[in-house]
Amino acid sequence: MIRDLIAKNRSYRRFHEEFVLKHDTLRELVDLARLSASAANMQPLRYILSCEAERNALIFANIAWAMYLKDWHGPREGERPSAYIVILEDTQIAHPLRCDHGIASQSILLGATEKGLGGCIIGSINKPKLREALKIPERYEILLVLALGKPKEKVVIEPLQPHGDIKYWRDSGGTHHVPKRALDDIIFQV
Ligand SMILES: Cc1cc2nc3c(=O)[nH]c(=O)nc-3n(C[C@H](O)[C@H](O)[C@H](O)COP(=O)(O)O)c2cc1C
């Protein structure tokens, strides 16, 4: 079950934008992050929820998509995410071990996958502009944006040879291919 869920939880970048992703669904997903591990149990993360067209547009304008797809500059109108979760850190309760946001993201995305949804973790963010657009106080640092929606693309995993290219690609039929290293190539033998 968990293997299937993780395998299905790919990064999706094209969505059925007309699909309505409710505020309550976003709350349910953040609740999964709330229950996840946190360094020293400090729980410094805060979440901005967005499922309204106006706020979605502000977020979309300040994120970048798929750096390896040079001829594609992000989802066109009609294929954009229905919702976003912006992950912030309260710098007044932050812990130096900063990986809570990765764990939170995975919890949220696995929850989304279980609901038949999908998304993408976005680290390429114009943080000053997004801060200004959403009026985020200086105390909170923007860490990640999660784009969410009903996926409109097929994503498949490909085997990656030890010295192969890690770049994902999209074929002429629009399927997105993601190379993954082999298990024996990542288990370190001592
Ligand atoms: C921390 C982090 C930041 C990422 N930032 C971006 C990003 O800015 N834009 C984007 O399109 N994808 C981003 N991704 C998605 C990765 O490109 C994706 O995870 C990778 O290509 C592997 O695909 P998969 O998630 O389907 O396994 C990010 C992923 C992680 C974990």
Short mmCIF file of C-alpha atoms and ligand atoms in Angstrom, two decimals:
data_model
loop_
_atom_site.label_atom_id
_atom_site.label_comp_id
_atom_site.label_asym_id
_atom_site.label_seq_id
_atom_site.Cartn_x
_atom_site.Cartn_y
_atom_site.Cartn_z
CA MET A 1 0.00 0.00 0.00
CA ILE A 2 2.58 2.54 1.07
CA ARG A 3 4.82 1.53 -1.85
CA ASP A 4 1.96 2.02 -4.30
CA LEU A 5 1.15 5.40 -2.79
CA ILE A 6 4.75 6.56 -2.95
CA ALA A 7 5.14 5.29 -6.52
CA LYS A 8 1.98 7.14 -7.54
CA ASN A 9 3.07 10.31 -5.75
CA ARG A 10 5.00 11.86 -8.62
CA SER A 11 5.58 15.54 -9.29
CA TYR A 12 2.64 16.68 -11.43
CA ARG A 13 2.80 20.02 -13.19
CA ARG A 14 -0.33 20.04 -15.37
CA PHE A 15 -3.78 19.90 -13.83
CA HIS A 16 -7.51 20.08 -14.53
CA GLU A 17 -7.64 23.67 -13.31
CA GLU A 18 -11.44 23.69 -13.25
CA PHE A 19 -11.40 21.03 -10.51
CA VAL A 20 -12.44 22.66 -7.25
CA LEU A 21 -10.11 21.83 -4.39
CA LYS A 22 -11.85 22.91 -1.24
CA HIS A 23 -10.37 24.82 1.69
CA ASP A 24 -11.43 21.95 3.98
CA THR A 25 -9.40 19.49 1.89
CA LEU A 26 -6.34 21.71 2.28
CA ARG A 27 -6.95 21.79 6.03
CA GLU A 28 -7.13 17.97 6.10
CA LEU A 29 -3.81 17.79 4.25
CA VAL A 30 -2.11 20.25 6.59
CA ASP A 31 -3.38 18.14 9.47
CA LEU A 32 -1.18 15.30 8.13
CA ALA A 33 1.81 17.64 8.28
CA ARG A 34 0.81 18.64 11.80
CA LEU A 35 1.07 14.97 12.87
CA SER A 36 4.49 14.48 11.25
CA ALA A 37 7.96 14.52 12.78
CA SER A 38 9.55 17.82 13.77
CA ALA A 39 13.12 18.43 14.97
CA ALA A 40 13.08 18.79 18.79
CA ASN A 41 9.29 18.89 18.35
CA MET A 42 9.54 22.65 17.84
CA GLN A 43 6.83 22.66 15.13
CA PRO A 44 7.91 25.94 13.55
CA LEU A 45 6.00 25.51 10.30
CA ARG A 46 3.01 27.62 9.32
CA TYR A 47 0.85 27.15 6.23
CA ILE A 48 -0.90 29.58 3.92
CA LEU A 49 -3.82 27.91 2.14
CA SER A 50 -4.94 29.07 -1.26
CA CYS A 51 -7.79 27.77 -3.39
CA GLU A 52 -9.23 31.04 -4.70
CA ALA A 53 -8.41 32.17 -8.25
CA GLU A 54 -7.07 35.56 -7.14
CA ARG A 55 -4.64 34.24 -4.54
CA ASN A 56 -3.67 31.32 -6.78
CA ALA A 57 -2.68 33.80 -9.48
CA LEU A 58 -0.46 35.73 -7.05
CA ILE A 59 1.35 32.51 -6.13
CA PHE A 60 1.61 31.21 -9.69
CA ALA A 61 3.28 34.46 -10.81
CA ASN A 62 6.14 33.90 -8.36
CA ILE A 63 7.15 30.27 -8.87
CA ALA A 64 9.18 28.47 -11.54
CA TRP A 65 8.50 25.10 -13.12
CA ALA A 66 10.53 22.15 -14.41
CA MET A 67 14.03 23.58 -14.92
CA TYR A 68 15.03 20.70 -17.24
CA LEU A 69 12.15 21.29 -19.67
CA LYS A 70 13.79 24.20 -21.44
CA ASP A 71 10.99 24.79 -23.96
CA TRP A 72 8.19 24.72 -21.41
CA HIS A 73 7.58 27.61 -19.09
CA GLY A 74 4.97 26.16 -16.80
CA PRO A 75 1.33 25.13 -17.09
CA ARG A 76 -0.85 27.19 -19.41
CA GLU A 77 -4.15 28.71 -18.31
CA GLY A 78 -6.64 25.88 -17.78
CA GLU A 79 -3.87 23.48 -16.69
CA ARG A 80 -2.71 25.35 -13.61
CA PRO A 81 -3.02 24.06 -10.03
CA SER A 82 -6.38 24.43 -8.30
CA ALA A 83 -4.71 25.17 -4.99
CA TYR A 84 -1.46 25.85 -3.20
CA ILE A 85 -0.02 25.47 0.25
CA VAL A 86 2.79 27.90 1.07
CA ILE A 87 5.04 26.52 3.81
CA LEU A 88 6.50 29.12 6.14
CA GLU A 89 8.83 28.89 9.06
CA ASP A 90 8.31 31.00 12.15
CA THR A 91 11.89 32.22 12.61
CA GLN A 92 11.19 32.89 16.29
CA ILE A 93 10.76 29.17 16.96
CA ALA A 94 12.97 27.73 14.25
CA HIS A 95 15.41 24.89 14.91
CA PRO A 96 18.78 24.69 13.10
CA LEU A 97 17.97 21.19 11.77
CA ARG A 98 15.88 22.32 8.85
CA CYS A 99 14.15 19.40 7.24
CA ASP A 100 10.70 19.62 8.81
CA HIS A 101 9.36 21.18 5.62
CA GLY A 102 10.48 18.21 3.51
CA ILE A 103 8.73 15.78 5.82
CA ALA A 104 5.62 17.97 5.93
CA SER A 105 5.58 18.22 2.14
CA GLN A 106 5.74 14.46 1.72
CA SER A 107 2.94 13.92 4.24
CA ILE A 108 0.75 16.43 2.43
CA LEU A 109 1.50 15.00 -1.01
CA LEU A 110 0.91 11.41 0.08
CA GLY A 111 -2.41 12.50 1.55
CA ALA A 112 -3.25 14.26 -1.70
CA THR A 113 -2.32 11.16 -3.71
CA GLU A 114 -4.58 9.02 -1.54
CA LYS A 115 -7.42 11.41 -2.40
CA GLY A 116 -6.78 11.03 -6.16
CA LEU A 117 -5.05 14.40 -6.28
CA GLY A 118 -1.44 15.27 -7.05
CA GLY A 119 1.02 18.06 -6.81
CA CYS A 120 4.51 19.38 -7.00
CA ILE A 121 6.96 20.71 -4.44
CA ILE A 122 8.24 24.08 -5.63
CA GLY A 123 11.49 25.45 -4.28
CA SER A 124 12.10 27.95 -7.09
CA ILE A 125 10.22 30.85 -5.62
CA ASN A 126 10.64 34.58 -6.03
CA LYS A 127 10.49 34.95 -2.26
CA PRO A 128 10.64 38.76 -1.96
CA LYS A 129 7.84 39.14 -4.53
CA LEU A 130 5.71 36.38 -3.02
CA ARG A 131 6.17 37.89 0.44
CA GLU A 132 4.99 41.23 -0.89
CA ALA A 133 2.07 39.73 -2.83
CA LEU A 134 0.74 37.74 0.14
CA LYS A 135 1.75 40.36 2.74
CA ILE A 136 3.77 37.84 4.75
CA PRO A 137 5.40 39.45 7.81
CA GLU A 138 9.24 39.35 7.98
CA ARG A 139 9.10 37.02 10.98
CA TYR A 140 8.05 34.18 8.67
CA GLU A 141 10.47 32.72 6.15
CA ILE A 142 9.03 31.26 2.96
CA LEU A 143 10.38 27.70 2.57
CA LEU A 144 8.37 25.89 -0.10
CA VAL A 145 5.22 26.11 -2.18
CA LEU A 146 3.14 23.00 -2.81
CA ALA A 147 1.09 23.14 -6.00
CA LEU A 148 -1.98 20.89 -5.84
CA GLY A 149 -4.77 19.74 -8.10
CA LYS A 150 -6.25 16.98 -10.20
CA PRO A 151 -3.34 15.79 -12.39
CA LYS A 152 -3.79 16.04 -16.15
CA GLU A 153 -0.57 14.36 -17.15
CA LYS A 154 0.98 10.92 -17.08
CA VAL A 155 4.27 10.58 -15.20
CA VAL A 156 6.33 7.40 -15.40
CA ILE A 157 9.52 6.28 -13.69
CA GLU A 158 12.47 5.15 -15.80
CA PRO A 159 15.52 3.15 -14.72
CA LEU A 160 18.66 5.26 -14.42
CA GLN A 161 22.05 3.75 -15.22
CA PRO A 162 24.88 4.48 -12.72
CA HIS A 163 26.30 7.25 -14.92
CA GLY A 164 23.09 8.10 -16.72
CA ASP A 165 21.40 11.49 -16.97
CA ILE A 166 19.15 12.40 -14.04
CA LYS A 167 17.20 14.95 -16.12
CA TYR A 168 13.51 14.19 -16.50
CA TRP A 169 11.99 14.59 -19.96
CA ARG A 170 8.64 14.78 -21.73
CA ASP A 171 7.98 12.66 -24.84
CA SER A 172 6.06 13.69 -27.95
CA GLY A 173 2.86 12.20 -26.48
CA GLY A 174 3.18 14.45 -23.42
CA THR A 175 4.17 11.72 -20.96
CA HIS A 176 6.68 12.91 -18.36
CA HIS A 177 9.57 10.49 -17.66
CA VAL A 178 11.50 10.54 -14.38
CA PRO A 179 14.79 8.58 -14.15
CA LYS A 180 15.40 6.99 -10.74
CA ARG A 181 18.63 5.39 -9.58
CA ALA A 182 18.61 1.62 -8.99
CA LEU A 183 18.30 0.37 -5.40
CA ASP A 184 21.75 -1.26 -5.52
CA ASP A 185 23.26 2.05 -6.65
CA ILE A 186 22.07 3.91 -3.58
CA ILE A 187 22.76 1.32 -0.89
CA PHE A 188 26.27 2.07 0.25
CA GLN A 189 28.42 -1.02 0.79
CA VAL A 190 30.86 -0.81 3.69
C1 LIG B 1 12.92 20.50 -2.37
C2 LIG B 1 12.33 20.35 -3.75
C3 LIG B 1 12.22 21.46 -4.55
C4 LIG B 1 11.64 21.35 -5.82
N1 LIG B 1 11.47 22.47 -6.58
C5 LIG B 1 10.85 22.38 -7.78
C6 LIG B 1 10.60 23.56 -8.53
O1 LIG B 1 10.94 24.67 -8.13
N2 LIG B 1 9.92 23.43 -9.70
C7 LIG B 1 9.50 22.21 -10.17
O2 LIG B 1 8.88 22.16 -11.24
N3 LIG B 1 9.75 21.07 -9.49
C8 LIG B 1 10.41 21.12 -8.29
N4 LIG B 1 10.63 19.99 -7.56
C9 LIG B 1 10.19 18.68 -8.07
C10 LIG B 1 11.38 17.83 -8.59
O3 LIG B 1 11.77 18.32 -9.84
C11 LIG B 1 10.93 16.37 -8.68
O4 LIG B 1 10.74 15.87 -7.37
C12 LIG B 1 11.94 15.51 -9.43
O5 LIG B 1 12.00 15.87 -10.78
C13 LIG B 1 11.61 14.02 -9.34
O6 LIG B 1 10.32 13.77 -9.80
P1 LIG B 1 9.29 13.00 -8.88
O7 LIG B 1 8.89 13.96 -7.76
O8 LIG B 1 8.13 12.65 -9.75
O9 LIG B 1 9.99 11.81 -8.32
C14 LIG B 1 11.21 20.07 -6.30
C15 LIG B 1 11.34 18.95 -5.48
C16 LIG B 1 11.89 19.08 -4.22
C17 LIG B 1 12.00 17.85 -3.33
#
